[in-house]
mmCIF file of C-alpha atoms and ligand atoms in Angstrom:
data_model
loop_
_atom_site.group_PDB
_atom_site.id
_atom_site.type_symbol
_atom_site.label_atom_id
_atom_site.label_comp_id
_atom_site.label_asym_id
_atom_site.label_seq_id
_atom_site.Cartn_x
_atom_site.Cartn_y
_atom_site.Cartn_z
ATOM 1 C CA UNK A 1 84.794 104.588 101.921
ATOM 2 C CA UNK A 2 84.358 102.375 98.685
ATOM 3 C CA UNK A 3 86.588 99.270 98.033
ATOM 4 C CA UNK A 4 88.007 101.187 95.102
ATOM 5 C CA UNK A 5 89.223 103.935 97.258
ATOM 6 C CA UNK A 6 90.897 101.553 99.701
ATOM 7 C CA UNK A 7 92.612 99.843 96.815
ATOM 8 C CA UNK A 8 93.825 103.282 95.520
ATOM 9 C CA UNK A 9 95.217 104.129 98.937
ATOM 10 C CA UNK A 10 97.177 100.914 99.036
ATOM 11 C CA UNK A 11 98.441 101.251 95.478
ATOM 12 C CA UNK A 12 99.689 104.797 96.366
ATOM 13 C CA UNK A 13 101.457 103.353 99.428
ATOM 14 C CA UNK A 14 102.953 100.385 97.614
ATOM 15 C CA UNK A 15 106.169 101.621 96.283
ATOM 16 C CA UNK A 16 107.399 103.420 99.353
ATOM 17 C CA UNK A 17 106.085 100.638 101.586
ATOM 18 C CA UNK A 18 108.020 98.115 99.655
ATOM 19 C CA UNK A 19 111.256 100.080 99.776
ATOM 20 C CA UNK A 20 110.790 100.722 103.675
ATOM 21 C CA UNK A 21 110.077 97.208 104.658
ATOM 22 C CA UNK A 22 112.855 95.813 102.495
ATOM 23 C CA UNK A 23 115.133 98.339 104.125
ATOM 24 C CA UNK A 24 114.091 96.716 107.556
ATOM 25 C CA UNK A 25 111.871 99.526 108.995
ATOM 26 C CA UNK A 26 108.921 97.237 109.761
ATOM 27 C CA UNK A 27 110.382 95.996 112.939
ATOM 28 C CA UNK A 28 107.046 94.777 114.496
ATOM 29 C CA UNK A 29 106.630 92.607 111.505
ATOM 30 C CA UNK A 30 110.161 91.184 111.156
ATOM 31 C CA UNK A 31 111.184 90.897 114.743
ATOM 32 C CA UNK A 32 107.876 90.020 116.354
ATOM 33 C CA UNK A 33 104.846 89.389 114.389
ATOM 34 C CA UNK A 34 106.049 87.056 111.742
ATOM 35 C CA UNK A 35 108.226 84.901 113.943
ATOM 36 C CA UNK A 36 105.123 84.407 116.222
ATOM 37 C CA UNK A 37 102.876 83.761 113.258
ATOM 38 C CA UNK A 38 105.307 81.102 111.922
ATOM 39 C CA UNK A 39 105.728 79.528 115.364
ATOM 40 C CA UNK A 40 101.907 78.978 115.497
ATOM 41 C CA UNK A 41 101.673 77.815 111.887
ATOM 42 C CA UNK A 42 100.945 74.065 111.475
ATOM 43 C CA UNK A 43 103.330 71.982 109.221
ATOM 44 C CA UNK A 44 102.684 73.311 105.733
ATOM 45 C CA UNK A 45 105.528 71.364 103.762
ATOM 46 C CA UNK A 46 103.965 69.875 100.576
ATOM 47 C CA UNK A 47 100.660 71.779 101.085
ATOM 48 C CA UNK A 48 99.107 74.380 98.839
ATOM 49 C CA UNK A 49 98.517 77.756 100.362
ATOM 50 C CA UNK A 50 97.005 81.106 99.474
ATOM 51 C CA UNK A 51 98.358 84.358 101.067
ATOM 52 C CA UNK A 52 95.765 87.085 101.031
ATOM 53 C CA UNK A 53 96.883 90.609 100.975
ATOM 54 C CA UNK A 54 100.396 89.481 100.428
ATOM 55 C CA UNK A 55 101.906 92.905 99.790
ATOM 56 C CA UNK A 56 105.480 92.764 98.395
ATOM 57 C CA UNK A 57 105.473 89.041 99.412
ATOM 58 C CA UNK A 58 107.993 88.821 102.227
ATOM 59 C CA UNK A 59 105.670 86.694 104.336
ATOM 60 C CA UNK A 60 104.666 84.588 101.442
ATOM 61 C CA UNK A 61 108.194 83.753 100.812
ATOM 62 C CA UNK A 62 108.654 82.785 104.447
ATOM 63 C CA UNK A 63 105.976 80.255 104.045
ATOM 64 C CA UNK A 64 107.275 79.034 100.701
ATOM 65 C CA UNK A 65 110.593 78.421 102.261
ATOM 66 C CA UNK A 66 108.790 75.921 104.803
ATOM 67 C CA UNK A 67 107.962 73.964 101.659
ATOM 68 C CA UNK A 68 104.477 75.102 100.960
ATOM 69 C CA UNK A 69 103.378 75.670 97.317
ATOM 70 C CA UNK A 70 102.230 79.309 97.615
ATOM 71 C CA UNK A 71 100.078 81.726 95.647
ATOM 72 C CA UNK A 72 99.712 85.362 96.839
ATOM 73 C CA UNK A 73 97.149 87.945 95.941
ATOM 74 C CA UNK A 74 97.007 91.605 96.546
ATOM 75 C CA UNK A 75 94.646 94.326 95.497
ATOM 76 C CA UNK A 76 97.568 96.758 94.587
ATOM 77 C CA UNK A 77 99.230 95.973 91.405
ATOM 78 C CA UNK A 78 102.575 97.730 92.419
ATOM 79 C CA UNK A 79 102.825 95.205 95.252
ATOM 80 C CA UNK A 80 102.268 92.311 92.987
ATOM 81 C CA UNK A 81 104.882 93.684 90.723
ATOM 82 C CA UNK A 82 107.464 93.939 93.472
ATOM 83 C CA UNK A 83 106.573 90.507 94.724
ATOM 84 C CA UNK A 84 107.133 88.940 91.222
ATOM 85 C CA UNK A 85 110.521 90.668 90.958
ATOM 86 C CA UNK A 86 111.531 89.084 94.196
ATOM 87 C CA UNK A 87 110.320 85.776 93.026
ATOM 88 C CA UNK A 88 112.340 86.157 89.723
ATOM 89 C CA UNK A 89 115.428 86.932 92.016
ATOM 90 C CA UNK A 90 114.789 83.972 94.296
ATOM 91 C CA UNK A 91 112.485 81.470 92.706
ATOM 92 C CA UNK A 92 110.323 79.794 95.262
ATOM 93 C CA UNK A 93 107.477 78.679 92.915
ATOM 94 C CA UNK A 94 105.232 81.425 94.149
ATOM 95 C CA UNK A 95 102.482 82.726 91.765
ATOM 96 C CA UNK A 96 101.216 86.197 92.496
ATOM 97 C CA UNK A 97 98.287 87.991 90.991
ATOM 98 C CA UNK A 98 96.353 91.197 91.548
ATOM 99 C CA UNK A 99 93.008 90.285 93.024
ATOM 100 C CA UNK A 100 90.485 91.369 95.734
ATOM 101 C CA UNK A 101 90.232 89.221 98.826
ATOM 102 C CA UNK A 102 86.580 89.693 98.840
ATOM 103 C CA UNK A 103 86.336 88.051 95.317
ATOM 104 C CA UNK A 104 88.951 85.443 95.031
ATOM 105 C CA UNK A 105 89.677 84.194 91.471
ATOM 106 C CA UNK A 106 89.916 80.655 92.508
ATOM 107 C CA UNK A 107 87.739 77.489 92.504
ATOM 108 C CA UNK A 108 86.222 75.949 95.693
ATOM 109 C CA UNK A 109 88.331 73.737 97.907
ATOM 110 C CA UNK A 110 91.515 74.373 95.801
ATOM 111 C CA UNK A 111 93.927 75.075 98.671
ATOM 112 C CA UNK A 112 94.950 73.266 101.794
ATOM 113 C CA UNK A 113 95.317 76.459 103.825
ATOM 114 C CA UNK A 114 95.097 80.260 103.538
ATOM 115 C CA UNK A 115 97.051 82.931 105.349
ATOM 116 C CA UNK A 116 96.741 86.679 105.740
ATOM 117 C CA UNK A 117 99.330 88.701 107.521
ATOM 118 C CA UNK A 118 97.999 92.000 108.957
ATOM 119 C CA UNK A 119 95.699 92.503 105.978
ATOM 120 C CA UNK A 120 92.032 91.577 106.838
ATOM 121 C CA UNK A 121 91.591 94.499 109.178
ATOM 122 C CA UNK A 122 92.476 96.778 106.133
ATOM 123 C CA UNK A 123 89.512 95.422 104.054
ATOM 124 C CA UNK A 124 86.033 97.036 104.457
ATOM 125 C CA UNK A 125 83.971 93.814 104.220
ATOM 126 C CA UNK A 126 85.991 91.407 106.402
ATOM 127 C CA UNK A 127 83.081 89.028 106.586
ATOM 128 C CA UNK A 128 83.232 88.450 102.845
ATOM 129 C CA UNK A 129 86.896 87.709 102.734
ATOM 130 C CA UNK A 130 86.406 85.291 105.618
ATOM 131 C CA UNK A 131 83.695 83.580 103.494
ATOM 132 C CA UNK A 132 85.727 83.573 100.485
ATOM 133 C CA UNK A 133 88.776 82.144 102.168
ATOM 134 C CA UNK A 134 86.464 79.433 103.525
ATOM 135 C CA UNK A 135 85.173 78.640 99.952
ATOM 136 C CA UNK A 136 88.664 78.199 98.430
ATOM 137 C CA UNK A 137 90.142 76.188 101.182
ATOM 138 C CA UNK A 138 89.340 72.448 101.371
ATOM 139 C CA UNK A 139 87.508 70.710 104.153
ATOM 140 C CA UNK A 140 89.902 70.113 107.031
ATOM 141 C CA UNK A 141 92.139 72.919 105.828
ATOM 142 C CA UNK A 142 92.861 76.096 107.820
ATOM 143 C CA UNK A 143 92.993 79.946 107.754
ATOM 144 C CA UNK A 144 95.590 81.625 109.858
ATOM 145 C CA UNK A 145 95.605 85.336 109.996
ATOM 146 C CA UNK A 146 96.962 88.260 112.019
ATOM 147 C CA UNK A 147 95.268 91.682 112.628
ATOM 148 C CA UNK A 148 95.877 94.713 114.668
ATOM 149 C CA UNK A 149 94.611 93.669 118.040
ATOM 150 C CA UNK A 150 91.052 94.745 118.332
ATOM 151 C CA UNK A 151 91.266 95.425 122.031
ATOM 152 C CA UNK A 152 94.479 97.362 122.127
ATOM 153 C CA UNK A 153 94.495 99.198 118.773
ATOM 154 C CA UNK A 154 90.837 100.473 118.643
ATOM 155 C CA UNK A 155 89.912 103.909 117.404
ATOM 156 C CA UNK A 156 92.193 105.716 119.894
ATOM 157 C CA UNK A 157 95.522 104.507 121.315
ATOM 158 C CA UNK A 158 98.255 106.457 123.132
ATOM 159 C CA UNK A 159 101.456 104.965 124.478
ATOM 160 C CA UNK A 160 102.127 106.346 127.999
ATOM 161 C CA UNK A 161 105.834 106.464 128.850
ATOM 162 C CA UNK A 162 107.905 107.096 131.884
ATOM 163 C CA UNK A 163 110.407 109.931 132.088
ATOM 164 C CA UNK A 164 113.152 107.574 130.832
ATOM 165 C CA UNK A 165 110.965 106.714 127.741
ATOM 166 C CA UNK A 166 109.999 103.277 129.004
ATOM 167 C CA UNK A 167 106.342 102.203 128.156
ATOM 168 C CA UNK A 168 104.335 102.318 131.345
ATOM 169 C CA UNK A 169 100.834 101.684 129.848
ATOM 170 C CA UNK A 170 98.721 102.067 126.811
ATOM 171 C CA UNK A 171 95.648 104.261 126.876
ATOM 172 C CA UNK A 172 92.936 103.089 124.616
ATOM 173 C CA UNK A 173 89.363 104.244 123.733
ATOM 174 C CA UNK A 174 86.655 104.194 121.180
ATOM 175 C CA UNK A 175 86.581 100.489 121.372
ATOM 176 C CA UNK A 176 82.897 100.310 120.291
ATOM 177 C CA UNK A 177 83.278 102.999 117.539
ATOM 178 C CA UNK A 178 82.803 101.466 114.208
ATOM 179 C CA UNK A 179 85.593 102.815 112.191
ATOM 180 C CA UNK A 180 84.906 102.487 108.512
ATOM 181 C CA UNK A 181 87.678 103.970 106.350
ATOM 182 C CA UNK A 182 89.199 106.586 108.621
ATOM 183 C CA UNK A 183 92.514 107.295 106.944
ATOM 184 C CA UNK A 184 95.506 107.167 109.438
ATOM 185 C CA UNK A 185 98.622 108.659 108.179
ATOM 186 C CA UNK A 186 102.080 107.417 109.550
ATOM 187 C CA UNK A 187 105.565 106.320 108.690
ATOM 188 C CA UNK A 188 107.332 103.337 110.246
ATOM 189 C CA UNK A 189 108.439 104.904 113.506
ATOM 190 C CA UNK A 190 112.126 104.162 112.898
ATOM 191 C CA UNK A 191 112.147 105.742 109.498
ATOM 192 C CA UNK A 192 114.926 108.288 109.073
ATOM 193 C CA UNK A 193 114.296 112.048 108.808
ATOM 194 C CA UNK A 194 115.844 112.002 105.347
ATOM 195 C CA UNK A 195 113.491 109.352 104.141
ATOM 196 C CA UNK A 196 110.577 111.189 105.574
ATOM 197 C CA UNK A 197 111.573 114.105 103.463
ATOM 198 C CA UNK A 198 111.496 111.971 100.353
ATOM 199 C CA UNK A 199 108.337 109.828 100.960
ATOM 200 C CA UNK A 200 104.922 111.189 102.062
ATOM 201 C CA UNK A 201 103.505 109.140 104.994
ATOM 202 C CA UNK A 202 101.413 106.208 104.144
ATOM 203 C CA UNK A 203 97.540 106.618 104.030
ATOM 204 C CA UNK A 204 95.952 103.601 105.785
ATOM 205 C CA UNK A 205 92.238 103.277 105.771
ATOM 206 C CA UNK A 206 91.076 101.711 109.045
ATOM 207 C CA UNK A 207 88.160 99.292 109.499
ATOM 208 C CA UNK A 208 88.001 98.581 113.317
ATOM 209 C CA UNK A 209 85.856 95.836 114.605
ATOM 210 C CA UNK A 210 85.489 94.589 118.237
ATOM 211 C CA UNK A 211 86.713 91.129 119.288
ATOM 212 C CA UNK A 212 83.313 89.857 119.501
ATOM 213 C CA UNK A 213 82.508 90.945 116.041
ATOM 214 C CA UNK A 214 85.525 89.201 114.641
ATOM 215 C CA UNK A 215 84.592 86.035 116.440
ATOM 216 C CA UNK A 216 81.027 86.303 115.089
ATOM 217 C CA UNK A 217 82.361 86.905 111.444
ATOM 218 C CA UNK A 218 84.804 83.964 111.640
ATOM 219 C CA UNK A 219 82.178 81.599 112.924
ATOM 220 C CA UNK A 220 79.481 82.822 110.576
ATOM 221 C CA UNK A 221 81.791 82.060 107.648
ATOM 222 C CA UNK A 222 81.888 78.480 108.617
ATOM 223 C CA UNK A 223 85.266 78.356 110.411
ATOM 224 C CA UNK A 224 85.905 76.779 113.788
ATOM 225 C CA UNK A 225 88.387 78.832 115.822
ATOM 226 C CA UNK A 226 91.380 76.749 116.931
ATOM 227 C CA UNK A 227 93.914 78.985 118.470
ATOM 228 C CA UNK A 228 94.823 82.629 119.295
ATOM 229 C CA UNK A 229 98.238 84.071 119.978
ATOM 230 C CA UNK A 230 99.176 87.675 121.150
ATOM 231 C CA UNK A 231 102.823 88.330 120.301
ATOM 232 C CA UNK A 232 104.790 89.687 123.155
ATOM 233 C CA UNK A 233 108.397 90.764 122.917
ATOM 234 C CA UNK A 234 110.758 88.895 125.431
ATOM 235 C CA UNK A 235 113.141 90.952 127.423
ATOM 236 C CA UNK A 236 116.106 90.400 125.103
ATOM 237 C CA UNK A 237 114.128 91.520 122.003
ATOM 238 C CA UNK A 238 112.762 94.523 123.697
ATOM 239 C CA UNK A 239 116.305 95.601 124.630
ATOM 240 C CA UNK A 240 117.591 95.075 121.083
ATOM 241 C CA UNK A 241 114.517 96.556 119.341
ATOM 242 C CA UNK A 242 113.007 99.108 121.790
ATOM 243 C CA UNK A 243 110.265 99.924 119.350
ATOM 244 C CA UNK A 244 108.544 96.675 120.150
ATOM 245 C CA UNK A 245 108.914 97.094 123.881
ATOM 246 C CA UNK A 246 105.320 98.260 124.297
ATOM 247 C CA UNK A 247 104.173 94.718 123.413
ATOM 248 C CA UNK A 248 105.479 93.621 126.865
ATOM 249 C CA UNK A 249 102.752 95.879 128.351
ATOM 250 C CA UNK A 250 99.879 95.040 125.966
ATOM 251 C CA UNK A 251 99.894 93.255 122.485
ATOM 252 C CA UNK A 252 99.540 95.200 119.245
ATOM 253 C CA UNK A 253 98.548 92.285 117.128
ATOM 254 C CA UNK A 254 96.386 89.184 117.347
ATOM 255 C CA UNK A 255 97.001 85.852 115.495
ATOM 256 C CA UNK A 256 93.908 83.582 114.900
ATOM 257 C CA UNK A 257 93.870 80.158 113.391
ATOM 258 C CA UNK A 258 90.536 78.652 112.339
ATOM 259 C CA UNK A 259 89.713 75.348 110.591
ATOM 260 C CA UNK A 260 87.059 74.353 108.009
ATOM 261 C CA UNK A 261 85.204 71.501 109.357
ATOM 262 C CA UNK A 262 85.636 68.051 107.704
HETATM 263 C C1 SAM B 1 99.667 95.997 106.180
HETATM 264 S S1 SAM B 1 99.842 95.434 104.571
HETATM 265 C C2 SAM B 1 100.396 93.760 104.900
HETATM 266 C C3 SAM B 1 101.144 93.184 103.721
HETATM 267 C C4 SAM B 1 101.784 91.828 103.892
HETATM 268 N N1 SAM B 1 100.822 90.781 104.179
HETATM 269 C C5 SAM B 1 102.816 91.851 104.892
HETATM 270 O O1 SAM B 1 102.641 91.298 106.029
HETATM 271 O O2 SAM B 1 103.962 92.408 104.671
HETATM 272 C C6 SAM B 1 98.124 95.204 104.124
HETATM 273 C C7 SAM B 1 97.942 94.530 102.700
HETATM 274 O O3 SAM B 1 96.585 94.323 102.382
HETATM 275 C C8 SAM B 1 96.353 94.657 101.033
HETATM 276 N N2 SAM B 1 94.867 94.788 100.874
HETATM 277 C C9 SAM B 1 94.124 95.740 101.201
HETATM 278 N N3 SAM B 1 92.860 95.528 100.835
HETATM 279 C C10 SAM B 1 92.869 94.381 100.092
HETATM 280 C C11 SAM B 1 91.860 93.633 99.403
HETATM 281 N N4 SAM B 1 90.532 94.051 99.405
HETATM 282 N N5 SAM B 1 92.235 92.428 98.806
HETATM 283 C C12 SAM B 1 93.490 91.963 98.840
HETATM 284 N N6 SAM B 1 94.469 92.718 99.442
HETATM 285 C C13 SAM B 1 94.144 93.784 100.048
HETATM 286 C C14 SAM B 1 97.093 95.854 100.817
HETATM 287 O O4 SAM B 1 97.344 96.261 99.510
HETATM 288 C C15 SAM B 1 98.478 95.539 101.587
HETATM 289 O O5 SAM B 1 99.328 94.912 100.791
#
C-alpha cells in the first residue's frame, strides 16, 4: 500500500472518527492510554512540542493545557480542519497543519520535544518518521509515543472470555508476519447500533512490526530509549469501563520515551 492510499483511508475516516471520539466512544484513549501517557510525560511547561499524527487534536490540547507551546500535524486535512475548529473555540495557542510525518515541514532542532499518540504504527515507513522526529527535535530533547503493543496486538488477536464475559486470556498469533497495509475495519466497540447504521466502519491500514524491529528503528534513528510503559486498567477503572478490562490480562498499547543525545 502506498503512502497516498494510507492518507486517503485516514481522510475518509476523519469526519466520523472526530464525531465518535468527541462523543466519548474511544474509551481506551480517554480512560487509559492518554492518562498513562501524560503520567509518563516529563515536565513540558514552557517547552515547544510537535504532535505527529494529531488527529482532531484532543491529545495535543491535553499537552498544551500542561503549558507546552504546541504544533500538530496530520496527514488528513479533515482532521486538521476539526482540530483548528476546536482551537478557535478554546484557544490554546496550537498551530495545526496538514503534513506527512515522514516529511516534516520544519527546520532542524526547532522543537524541545515531539509526541505521537497511537499514530506511528499507522505509518508505512516508521523508520523515516523516527528519523524526521529526531531531526526536528533539539539535542537533549525527547520523543514520547504510543503504539498498539507489538507483542499483544500482532497480525492476529482474539480476546477469550469466561461464560460471564470476563476476559480470561488473549490469544495472539502472526507475531512475525510483516503486515504492510492490511486494512482492518472496525467501529469503536461501544458505538451504538444507530450510529453503526449511519457511519460505515473505519478502514485502518495496519503496519505491524515486532518489538525488536521497533527498538532497532528507534536506535538507528539516533534516539536513546529512556522508558517504556504498558497501560493497565486498575480494578476500579475496569469495573467502571468494562471495555478496557482486557488490559488487566495483557496490555493493548505500549508507550515509549526516547531522548536525542546532547
Ligand atoms: C489512531 S489515529 C490517532 C489520532 C490522535 N493522535 C489521537 O490520539 O487521538 C492515527 C492518526 O495518524 C494519522 N496519520 C496516519 N499516517 C500519517 C502520516 N504519514 N503522517 C501524519 N499523520 C498520519 C491519521 O490521519 C490519524 O489521525
